[in-house]
Coordinates of N, CA and C in Angstrom, one line a residue:
Chain A
D1 N -11.3 11.9 7.3 CA -10.6 10.7 6.8 C -11.5 9.5 7.0
I2 N -11.4 8.5 6.0 CA -12.2 7.3 6.1 C -11.3 6.3 6.9
Q3 N -11.9 5.8 8.0 CA -11.2 4.8 8.8 C -11.6 3.4 8.4
M4 N -10.6 2.5 8.3 CA -10.8 1.2 7.9 C -10.5 0.2 9.0
T5 N -11.5 -0.6 9.4 CA -11.3 -1.4 10.6 C -11.4 -2.9 10.2
Q6 N -10.3 -3.6 10.4 CA -10.3 -5.0 10.1 C -10.5 -5.9 11.3
S7 N -11.2 -7.0 11.1 CA -11.3 -8.0 12.1 C -11.3 -9.4 11.5
P8 N -10.8 -10.4 12.3 CA -10.0 -10.2 13.5 C -8.6 -9.6 13.2
S9 N -7.9 -9.3 14.2 CA -6.5 -8.8 14.0 C -5.6 -10.0 13.7
S10 N -6.0 -11.1 14.2 CA -5.2 -12.4 13.9 C -6.2 -13.5 13.9
V11 N -5.8 -14.6 13.2 CA -6.6 -15.8 13.1 C -5.7 -17.0 13.0
S12 N -5.9 -18.0 13.8 CA -5.2 -19.2 13.7 C -6.0 -20.3 12.9
A13 N -5.4 -20.8 11.9 CA -6.1 -21.8 11.0 C -5.2 -22.8 10.5
S14 N -5.8 -23.9 10.0 CA -5.0 -25.0 9.5 C -5.1 -25.0 7.9
V15 N -4.1 -25.7 7.3 CA -4.2 -25.9 5.9 C -5.5 -26.6 5.5
G16 N -6.2 -26.0 4.6 CA -7.5 -26.6 4.1 C -8.7 -25.8 4.7
D17 N -8.4 -25.1 5.8 CA -9.5 -24.3 6.4 C -10.0 -23.2 5.5
R18 N -11.3 -22.8 5.7 CA -11.9 -21.6 5.1 C -11.7 -20.5 6.1
V19 N -11.2 -19.4 5.6 CA -10.9 -18.2 6.4 C -11.6 -17.0 5.8
T20 N -12.3 -16.2 6.7 CA -12.9 -15.0 6.3 C -12.4 -13.9 7.1
I21 N -12.0 -12.8 6.4 CA -11.6 -11.6 7.1 C -12.5 -10.4 6.7
T22 N -12.8 -9.6 7.7 CA -13.8 -8.6 7.5 C -13.1 -7.2 7.6
C23 N -13.6 -6.3 6.7 CA -13.1 -4.9 6.7 C -14.3 -4.0 6.7
R24 N -14.3 -3.0 7.6 CA -15.4 -2.1 7.7 C -14.9 -0.7 7.5
A25 N -15.6 0.1 6.7 CA -15.2 1.5 6.4 C -16.1 2.4 7.3
S26 N -15.6 3.5 7.7 CA -16.3 4.4 8.5 C -17.4 5.2 7.8
Q27 N -17.3 5.2 6.5 CA -18.4 5.7 5.6 C -18.5 5.0 4.3
D28 N -19.5 5.2 3.6 CA -19.8 4.5 2.3 C -18.7 4.7 1.3
I29 N -18.1 3.6 0.9 CA -17.0 3.7 -0.1 C -17.4 2.9 -1.4
S30 N -18.7 2.6 -1.5 CA -19.2 1.9 -2.7 C -18.4 0.6 -2.8
T31 N -17.7 0.4 -3.9 CA -16.8 -0.8 -4.0 C -15.4 -0.4 -4.2
W32 N -15.0 0.7 -3.7 CA -13.6 1.2 -3.8 C -12.8 0.6 -2.7
L33 N -12.6 -0.7 -2.8 CA -12.0 -1.5 -1.8 C -11.0 -2.5 -2.4
L34 N -9.8 -2.5 -1.8 CA -8.7 -3.4 -2.3 C -8.3 -4.3 -1.2
W35 N -7.7 -5.4 -1.5 CA -7.1 -6.3 -0.6 C -5.7 -6.7 -1.0
Y36 N -4.8 -6.7 0.0 CA -3.4 -7.0 -0.3 C -3.0 -8.2 0.7
Q37 N -2.0 -8.9 0.2 CA -1.3 -9.9 1.1 C 0.1 -9.5 1.3
Q38 N 0.6 -9.6 2.5 CA 2.0 -9.3 2.8 C 2.7 -10.4 3.6
K39 N 3.8 -10.8 3.1 CA 4.6 -11.8 3.8 C 5.7 -11.1 4.5
P40 N 6.3 -11.7 5.5 CA 7.4 -11.0 6.3 C 8.5 -10.6 5.4
G41 N 8.9 -9.4 5.5 CA 10.1 -8.9 4.8 C 9.8 -8.6 3.3
K42 N 8.6 -8.7 2.9 CA 8.2 -8.5 1.5 C 7.2 -7.3 1.4
A43 N 7.1 -6.8 0.2 CA 6.1 -5.8 -0.1 C 4.8 -6.4 -0.2
P44 N 3.7 -5.7 0.1 CA 2.4 -6.2 -0.1 C 2.1 -6.5 -1.6
K45 N 1.2 -7.5 -1.8 CA 0.8 -7.9 -3.2 C -0.7 -7.8 -3.3
L46 N -1.0 -7.1 -4.4 CA -2.5 -6.9 -4.7 C -3.2 -8.2 -5.0
L47 N -4.3 -8.4 -4.3 CA -5.1 -9.6 -4.5 C -6.4 -9.3 -5.2
I48 N -7.1 -8.3 -4.7 CA -8.5 -8.0 -5.2 C -8.6 -6.5 -5.3
F49 N -9.3 -6.1 -6.3 CA -9.6 -4.7 -6.5 C -11.1 -4.5 -6.8
L50 N -11.6 -3.3 -6.6 CA -13.1 -3.0 -6.7 C -13.9 -4.1 -6.0
A51 N -13.4 -4.4 -4.8 CA -14.1 -5.2 -3.8 C -14.2 -6.7 -4.1
S52 N -14.3 -7.0 -5.4 CA -14.5 -8.4 -5.7 C -13.8 -8.9 -7.0
S53 N -13.0 -8.0 -7.6 CA -12.3 -8.4 -8.9 C -10.9 -9.0 -8.5
L54 N -10.7 -10.2 -9.0 CA -9.5 -10.9 -8.7 C -8.3 -10.4 -9.6
Q55 N -7.2 -10.0 -9.0 CA -6.1 -9.5 -9.8 C -5.5 -10.7 -10.6
S56 N -5.0 -10.4 -11.8 CA -4.5 -11.4 -12.6 C -3.4 -12.2 -11.9
G57 N -3.5 -13.6 -12.0 CA -2.4 -14.4 -11.4 C -2.7 -14.8 -10.0
V58 N -3.8 -14.3 -9.4 CA -4.1 -14.6 -8.0 C -5.0 -15.8 -8.0
P59 N -4.7 -16.8 -7.2 CA -5.5 -18.1 -7.2 C -7.0 -17.8 -6.9
S60 N -7.8 -18.7 -7.5 CA -9.2 -18.5 -7.4 C -9.8 -18.8 -6.0
R61 N -9.0 -19.4 -5.1 CA -9.4 -19.6 -3.8 C -9.6 -18.3 -3.0
F62 N -9.1 -17.2 -3.5 CA -9.3 -15.9 -2.9 C -10.5 -15.3 -3.5
S63 N -11.4 -14.7 -2.7 CA -12.5 -14.0 -3.2 C -12.9 -12.8 -2.3
G64 N -13.4 -11.8 -2.9 CA -13.8 -10.7 -2.1 C -15.3 -10.3 -2.4
S65 N -15.9 -9.7 -1.4 CA -17.3 -9.3 -1.5 C -17.6 -8.1 -0.7
G66 N -18.8 -7.5 -1.0 CA -19.2 -6.4 -0.2 C -19.3 -5.1 -1.0
S67 N -20.0 -4.2 -0.4 CA -20.1 -2.8 -0.9 C -20.6 -1.9 0.2
G68 N -20.4 -0.6 0.0 CA -20.9 0.3 1.0 C -19.8 0.4 2.1
T69 N -20.1 -0.2 3.3 CA -19.2 -0.1 4.4 C -18.7 -1.5 4.9
D70 N -19.2 -2.5 4.4 CA -18.8 -3.9 4.9 C -18.3 -4.8 3.8
F71 N -17.1 -5.3 4.0 CA -16.5 -6.1 3.0 C -15.8 -7.4 3.7
T72 N -15.7 -8.4 2.8 CA -15.0 -9.6 3.3 C -14.0 -10.1 2.3
L73 N -13.0 -10.7 2.8 CA -12.0 -11.5 2.0 C -12.1 -12.9 2.5
T74 N -12.3 -13.8 1.5 CA -12.4 -15.2 1.9 C -11.4 -16.0 1.2
I75 N -10.7 -16.9 1.9 CA -9.8 -17.9 1.4 C -10.5 -19.2 1.5
S76 N -10.9 -19.8 0.4 CA -11.8 -20.9 0.5 C -11.1 -22.2 1.1
S77 N -9.8 -22.3 0.9 CA -9.1 -23.5 1.4 C -7.7 -23.1 1.5
L78 N -7.2 -22.9 2.8 CA -5.9 -22.3 3.0 C -4.8 -23.3 2.5
H79 N -3.9 -22.7 1.8 CA -2.7 -23.3 1.3 C -1.5 -22.8 2.2
P80 N -0.4 -23.6 2.3 CA 0.7 -23.2 3.2 C 1.2 -21.8 2.9
E81 N 1.2 -21.4 1.6 CA 1.7 -20.1 1.2 C 0.8 -19.0 1.5
D82 N -0.4 -19.3 2.0 CA -1.3 -18.2 2.3 C -1.1 -17.6 3.7
F83 N -0.3 -18.2 4.5 CA -0.1 -17.7 5.9 C 0.7 -16.4 5.7
A84 N 0.1 -15.3 6.1 CA 0.6 -14.0 5.8 C -0.3 -13.0 6.5
T85 N 0.0 -11.7 6.3 CA -0.9 -10.6 6.8 C -1.7 -10.0 5.7
Y86 N -2.9 -9.8 5.9 CA -3.8 -9.2 4.9 C -4.3 -7.8 5.3
Y87 N -4.3 -6.9 4.3 CA -4.7 -5.5 4.5 C -5.8 -5.2 3.5
C88 N -6.8 -4.4 4.0 CA -7.7 -3.8 3.1 C -7.3 -2.3 2.9
Q89 N -7.8 -1.7 1.9 CA -7.4 -0.3 1.6 C -8.6 0.3 0.8
Q90 N -9.0 1.5 1.2 CA -10.1 2.2 0.5 C -9.5 3.2 -0.5
A91 N -10.1 3.3 -1.6 CA -9.7 4.2 -2.7 C -10.8 5.2 -3.1
K92 N -11.8 5.4 -2.1 CA -12.9 6.3 -2.4 C -12.5 7.7 -2.4
S93 N -11.6 8.1 -1.4 CA -11.2 9.5 -1.2 C -9.9 9.6 -0.6
F94 N -9.2 10.7 -0.7 CA -8.0 11.0 -0.1 C -8.2 11.5 1.4
P95 N -7.4 11.1 2.3 CA -6.2 10.3 2.2 C -6.6 8.8 2.0
L96 N -5.8 8.1 1.1 CA -6.0 6.7 0.9 C -5.6 6.0 2.2
T97 N -6.4 5.1 2.7 CA -6.2 4.6 4.0 C -6.3 3.0 4.0
F98 N -5.6 2.4 4.9 CA -5.5 1.0 5.1 C -6.1 0.5 6.4
G99 N -6.6 -0.7 6.4 CA -7.0 -1.3 7.6 C -5.7 -1.7 8.4
G100 N -5.9 -2.1 9.7 CA -4.8 -2.4 10.5 C -4.1 -3.7 10.3
G101 N -4.7 -4.6 9.4 CA -4.1 -5.8 9.1 C -4.7 -7.0 9.8
T102 N -4.7 -8.2 9.2 CA -5.1 -9.4 9.8 C -4.1 -10.5 9.5
K103 N -3.5 -11.0 10.6 CA -2.4 -12.0 10.5 C -3.1 -13.4 10.5
V104 N -2.8 -14.1 9.4 CA -3.3 -15.5 9.4 C -2.1 -16.4 9.7
E105 N -2.3 -17.1 10.9 CA -1.2 -17.9 11.4 C -1.6 -19.3 11.4
I106 N -0.5 -20.1 11.5 CA -0.7 -21.6 11.5 C -1.2 -22.1 12.8
K107 N -2.3 -22.8 12.8 CA -2.8 -23.4 14.1 C -1.9 -24.6 14.5
Chain B
Q1 N 8.6 -6.0 -17.7 CA 7.8 -6.0 -16.5 C 8.2 -4.8 -15.7
L2 N 7.3 -4.0 -15.3 CA 7.5 -2.8 -14.5 C 8.2 -3.1 -13.2
Q3 N 9.3 -2.4 -12.9 CA 10.0 -2.6 -11.6 C 10.3 -1.2 -11.0
L4 N 10.1 -1.2 -9.7 CA 10.4 0.0 -8.9 C 11.5 -0.3 -7.9
Q5 N 12.4 0.6 -7.8 CA 13.6 0.4 -6.9 C 13.9 1.6 -6.1
E6 N 13.7 1.5 -4.8 CA 14.0 2.6 -3.9 C 15.4 2.7 -3.5
S7 N 15.9 3.9 -3.3 CA 17.3 4.0 -2.8 C 17.4 5.3 -1.9
G8 N 18.4 5.2 -1.1 CA 18.6 6.4 -0.2 C 19.2 5.9 1.1
P9 N 19.6 6.9 2.0 CA 20.3 6.5 3.2 C 19.4 5.7 4.1
G10 N 20.0 4.8 4.8 CA 19.3 3.9 5.7 C 19.2 4.6 7.1
L11 N 20.0 5.6 7.4 CA 20.0 6.2 8.7 C 20.0 7.7 8.5
V12 N 19.0 8.4 9.2 CA 18.9 9.8 9.2 C 18.9 10.3 10.6
K13 N 19.5 11.4 10.8 CA 19.5 12.0 12.2 C 18.2 12.7 12.5
T14 N 17.9 12.7 13.7 CA 16.7 13.4 14.2 C 16.8 14.9 13.8
S15 N 15.6 15.4 13.3 CA 15.4 16.8 12.9 C 16.0 17.1 11.5
E16 N 16.7 16.1 10.9 CA 17.2 16.4 9.6 C 16.2 15.9 8.5
T17 N 16.6 15.9 7.2 CA 15.7 15.6 6.1 C 16.0 14.2 5.5
L18 N 14.9 13.5 5.4 CA 15.0 12.2 4.7 C 14.7 12.4 3.2
S19 N 15.6 11.8 2.4 CA 15.5 11.9 1.0 C 15.6 10.5 0.4
L20 N 14.6 10.1 -0.4 CA 14.6 8.8 -1.1 C 14.3 9.0 -2.6
T21 N 14.8 8.1 -3.4 CA 14.5 8.1 -4.8 C 14.0 6.8 -5.2
C22 N 13.1 6.8 -6.1 CA 12.5 5.6 -6.7 C 12.8 5.6 -8.2
S23 N 13.5 4.5 -8.7 CA 13.8 4.4 -10.1 C 12.8 3.5 -10.7
V24 N 12.2 3.9 -11.8 CA 11.1 3.2 -12.5 C 11.7 2.6 -13.8
S25 N 11.6 1.3 -14.0 CA 12.1 0.6 -15.2 C 11.1 -0.3 -15.7
G26 N 11.2 -0.6 -17.0 CA 10.3 -1.6 -17.6 C 9.0 -1.0 -18.0
G27 N 8.9 0.3 -17.9 CA 7.6 0.9 -18.3 C 7.8 2.4 -18.3
S28 N 6.8 3.1 -18.8 CA 7.0 4.6 -18.9 C 6.4 5.3 -17.7
I29 N 7.2 6.2 -17.1 CA 6.8 7.0 -16.0 C 5.8 8.0 -16.4
S30 N 5.7 8.2 -17.8 CA 4.8 9.3 -18.3 C 3.4 8.7 -18.7
N31 N 3.2 7.5 -18.4 CA 1.9 6.9 -18.7 C 0.8 7.7 -17.9
T32 N -0.2 8.2 -18.7 CA -1.2 9.1 -18.1 C -2.2 8.3 -17.3
D33 N -2.2 7.0 -17.3 CA -3.1 6.3 -16.5 C -2.7 6.1 -15.0
Y34 N -1.5 6.5 -14.7 CA -1.0 6.1 -13.4 C -0.3 7.3 -12.7
Y35 N -0.4 7.2 -11.4 CA 0.4 8.0 -10.5 C 1.5 7.2 -9.9
W36 N 2.5 7.9 -9.3 CA 3.6 7.2 -8.6 C 3.6 7.7 -7.1
G37 N 3.8 6.8 -6.2 CA 3.6 7.2 -4.8 C 4.5 6.6 -3.8
W38 N 4.3 6.9 -2.6 CA 5.1 6.4 -1.5 C 4.2 6.0 -0.4
I39 N 4.5 4.8 0.2 CA 3.8 4.3 1.4 C 4.8 3.8 2.3
R40 N 4.6 4.0 3.6 CA 5.5 3.6 4.6 C 4.9 2.6 5.6
Q41 N 5.8 1.9 6.3 CA 5.3 0.9 7.3 C 6.3 0.9 8.4
P42 N 6.0 1.4 9.6 CA 6.9 1.3 10.7 C 7.1 -0.1 11.1
P43 N 8.2 -0.5 11.7 CA 8.5 -1.9 12.0 C 7.4 -2.5 12.8
G44 N 6.8 -3.6 12.4 CA 5.8 -4.4 13.1 C 4.4 -3.7 13.0
K45 N 4.3 -2.7 12.2 CA 3.0 -2.0 12.2 C 2.3 -2.0 10.8
G46 N 1.3 -1.2 10.6 CA 0.5 -1.2 9.4 C 1.1 -0.2 8.4
L47 N 0.3 -0.1 7.3 CA 0.7 0.7 6.2 C 0.1 2.1 6.2
E48 N 0.9 3.1 5.9 CA 0.5 4.5 5.8 C 0.8 5.1 4.5
W49 N -0.2 5.6 3.8 CA 0.0 6.3 2.5 C 0.6 7.7 2.8
I50 N 1.6 8.0 2.0 CA 2.3 9.3 2.1 C 1.8 10.3 1.1
G51 N 1.8 9.9 -0.2 CA 1.4 10.8 -1.3 C 1.6 10.2 -2.6
N52 N 1.0 10.8 -3.6 CA 1.1 10.4 -5.0 C 1.5 11.5 -5.9
I53 N 2.1 11.3 -7.1 CA 2.4 12.3 -8.1 C 2.2 11.7 -9.5
N54 N 1.8 12.5 -10.4 CA 1.8 12.0 -11.8 C 2.9 12.6 -12.6
Y55 N 3.0 12.2 -13.9 CA 4.2 12.6 -14.7 C 4.3 14.1 -14.9
S56 N 3.1 14.8 -14.8 CA 3.1 16.2 -15.0 C 3.3 17.0 -13.7
G57 N 3.4 16.3 -12.6 CA 3.7 16.9 -11.3 C 2.5 17.2 -10.4
D58 N 1.3 16.7 -10.8 CA 0.1 16.8 -10.0 C 0.3 15.9 -8.8
T59 N 0.0 16.5 -7.6 CA 0.3 15.7 -6.4 C -0.9 15.6 -5.5
Y60 N -1.0 14.5 -4.7 CA -1.9 14.3 -3.6 C -1.0 13.9 -2.4
Y61 N -1.2 14.6 -1.3 CA -0.4 14.3 -0.1 C -1.3 13.9 1.0
N62 N -0.8 13.1 1.9 CA -1.5 12.9 3.2 C -1.3 14.1 4.0
L63 N -2.5 14.7 4.4 CA -2.4 16.0 5.1 C -1.8 15.9 6.4
S64 N -1.7 14.7 7.0 CA -1.0 14.5 8.3 C 0.5 14.7 8.1
L65 N 1.0 14.7 6.9 CA 2.4 14.9 6.7 C 2.7 16.0 5.8
K66 N 1.6 16.7 5.3 CA 1.8 17.6 4.2 C 2.8 18.7 4.4
S67 N 2.9 19.2 5.7 CA 3.8 20.3 5.9 C 5.2 19.9 5.9
R68 N 5.5 18.6 5.8 CA 6.9 18.1 5.9 C 7.3 17.4 4.6
I69 N 6.4 17.1 3.7 CA 6.8 16.3 2.6 C 6.8 17.0 1.3
T70 N 7.6 16.5 0.4 CA 7.6 16.9 -1.0 C 7.8 15.7 -1.9
I71 N 7.0 15.5 -2.9 CA 7.2 14.4 -3.8 C 7.4 15.1 -5.2
S72 N 8.4 14.6 -5.9 CA 8.7 15.2 -7.2 C 9.0 14.1 -8.2
V73 N 8.9 14.5 -9.5 CA 9.1 13.5 -10.5 C 10.0 14.0 -11.6
D74 N 10.9 13.2 -12.1 CA 11.8 13.6 -13.1 C 11.6 12.6 -14.3
T75 N 10.9 13.0 -15.3 CA 10.6 12.1 -16.4 C 11.8 11.8 -17.2
S76 N 12.8 12.6 -17.2 CA 14.0 12.4 -18.0 C 14.9 11.2 -17.5
T77 N 14.8 11.0 -16.2 CA 15.5 9.9 -15.5 C 14.6 8.8 -15.0
S78 N 13.3 9.0 -15.2 CA 12.3 8.0 -14.7 C 12.5 7.8 -13.2
Q79 N 12.5 8.9 -12.5 CA 12.7 8.8 -11.1 C 11.6 9.6 -10.3
V80 N 11.2 9.1 -9.2 CA 10.3 9.8 -8.3 C 11.0 10.0 -7.0
S81 N 10.9 11.2 -6.4 CA 11.7 11.4 -5.2 C 10.7 11.8 -4.1
L82 N 11.2 11.5 -2.9 CA 10.5 11.9 -1.6 C 11.4 12.6 -0.7
T83 N 11.0 13.7 -0.2 CA 11.7 14.4 0.9 C 10.8 14.6 2.0
L84 N 11.3 14.3 3.2 CA 10.5 14.4 4.5 C 11.4 15.2 5.5
N85 N 10.9 16.4 5.8 CA 11.7 17.3 6.7 C 11.5 17.0 8.2
S86 N 12.4 17.5 9.0 CA 12.3 17.5 10.4 C 11.8 16.1 11.0
V87 N 12.6 15.1 10.6 CA 12.2 13.7 11.0 C 12.4 13.5 12.5
T88 N 11.6 12.6 13.0 CA 11.7 12.1 14.4 C 11.7 10.6 14.3
A89 N 11.9 10.0 15.5 CA 11.9 8.5 15.6 C 10.6 7.9 15.0
A90 N 9.5 8.7 15.0 CA 8.2 8.2 14.5 C 8.3 8.0 13.0
D91 N 9.3 8.6 12.3 CA 9.4 8.4 10.9 C 10.2 7.2 10.5
T92 N 10.7 6.5 11.5 CA 11.4 5.2 11.2 C 10.4 4.2 10.6
A93 N 10.8 3.7 9.4 CA 9.8 2.9 8.7 C 10.5 2.3 7.5
L94 N 9.8 1.3 6.9 CA 10.1 0.7 5.6 C 9.3 1.6 4.6
Y95 N 10.0 2.2 3.7 CA 9.4 3.1 2.7 C 9.3 2.4 1.4
F96 N 8.1 2.3 0.9 CA 7.8 1.6 -0.4 C 7.5 2.7 -1.5
C97 N 8.0 2.4 -2.7 CA 7.6 3.2 -3.8 C 6.5 2.3 -4.5
V98 N 5.5 3.0 -5.0 CA 4.4 2.3 -5.6 C 3.9 3.0 -6.9
R99 N 3.2 2.2 -7.7 CA 2.4 2.8 -8.8 C 1.0 2.7 -8.4
W100 N 0.2 3.8 -8.7 CA -1.2 3.9 -8.3 C -2.0 4.1 -9.5
S101 N -3.1 3.3 -9.6 CA -4.0 3.5 -10.7 C -5.2 4.3 -10.2
S102 N -5.4 5.5 -10.8 CA -6.5 6.4 -10.3 C -7.8 5.8 -10.8
S103 N -7.8 4.9 -11.8 CA -9.1 4.4 -12.3 C -9.7 3.3 -11.4
V104 N -8.8 2.5 -10.7 CA -9.4 1.5 -9.9 C -8.8 1.6 -8.5
G105 N -7.9 2.4 -8.2 CA -7.4 2.7 -6.9 C -6.4 1.8 -6.3
W106 N -5.9 0.9 -7.1 CA -4.9 0.0 -6.5 C -3.5 0.5 -6.5
F107 N -2.7 0.0 -5.6 CA -1.2 0.1 -5.6 C -0.6 -1.2 -6.2
D108 N 0.0 -1.0 -7.4 CA 0.6 -2.2 -8.0 C 1.4 -1.8 -9.2
P109 N 2.7 -2.2 -9.2 CA 3.4 -3.0 -8.3 C 4.0 -2.1 -7.2
W110 N 4.7 -2.8 -6.3 CA 5.4 -2.1 -5.2 C 6.9 -2.4 -5.3
G111 N 7.7 -1.4 -4.9 CA 9.1 -1.7 -4.8 C 9.4 -2.6 -3.6
Q112 N 10.6 -3.1 -3.5 CA 10.9 -4.0 -2.4 C 10.9 -3.3 -1.0
G113 N 11.0 -1.9 -1.1 CA 11.1 -1.2 0.2 C 12.5 -0.9 0.6
T114 N 12.7 0.2 1.3 CA 13.9 0.6 1.9 C 13.7 1.0 3.3
L115 N 14.5 0.5 4.3 CA 14.3 0.8 5.7 C 15.1 2.1 6.0
V116 N 14.4 3.0 6.6 CA 15.0 4.2 7.1 C 14.8 4.3 8.6
T117 N 15.9 4.4 9.2 CA 15.9 4.6 10.7 C 16.3 6.0 11.1
V118 N 15.5 6.6 11.9 CA 15.8 7.9 12.4 C 16.4 7.8 13.8
S119 N 17.5 8.4 14.0 CA 18.2 8.3 15.3 C 19.1 9.5 15.5
S120 N 19.2 9.9 16.8 CA 20.1 11.0 17.1 C 21.6 10.5 17.1

């Protein structure tokens, strides 16, 4: 199985801050990497697919990069609605696996 | 707009069978571009993929659960079903129905989720 490791597990930030979340795969997954945002009590929402492609309707302050084993999700300027938990997911091979999540909290 | 709606009992007794149904509306369950699947999330924890199925019944299962799970599809009613046998407290989770794109690997959209608690 491909293990997905996210860091940090939580980050405290203020509105307007730039936030970067890292996801590392235990083996090469090319660009088969997705990012999701989950708010409390809600289902996850797709943000980015194929490592860097922005899903339709997602604000451009979200961006993704990386290939192989190392990936990043960047929020260029935090908005109040961005405080949530973010998950990466690999789609290179079964079983499809997720990172442990990164909670973005208000400082 | 495609919508997924999970339904099923919120409480299941230890060692019994968990059965959930996902109703698909606003789109065709027979679309050859997609699979339909289940993901679960224990309270306060992360996401675990359970398995996927397409309209013709081809399945992919998480091997960690494979001996206990069955996913089926009914195209006549646009429903996808999940059964999980011999449940324990570790199966307590929010269960999400999802659509999966095999071409880009994303899960989108997701149902709202249904909480299943396993207790004796």
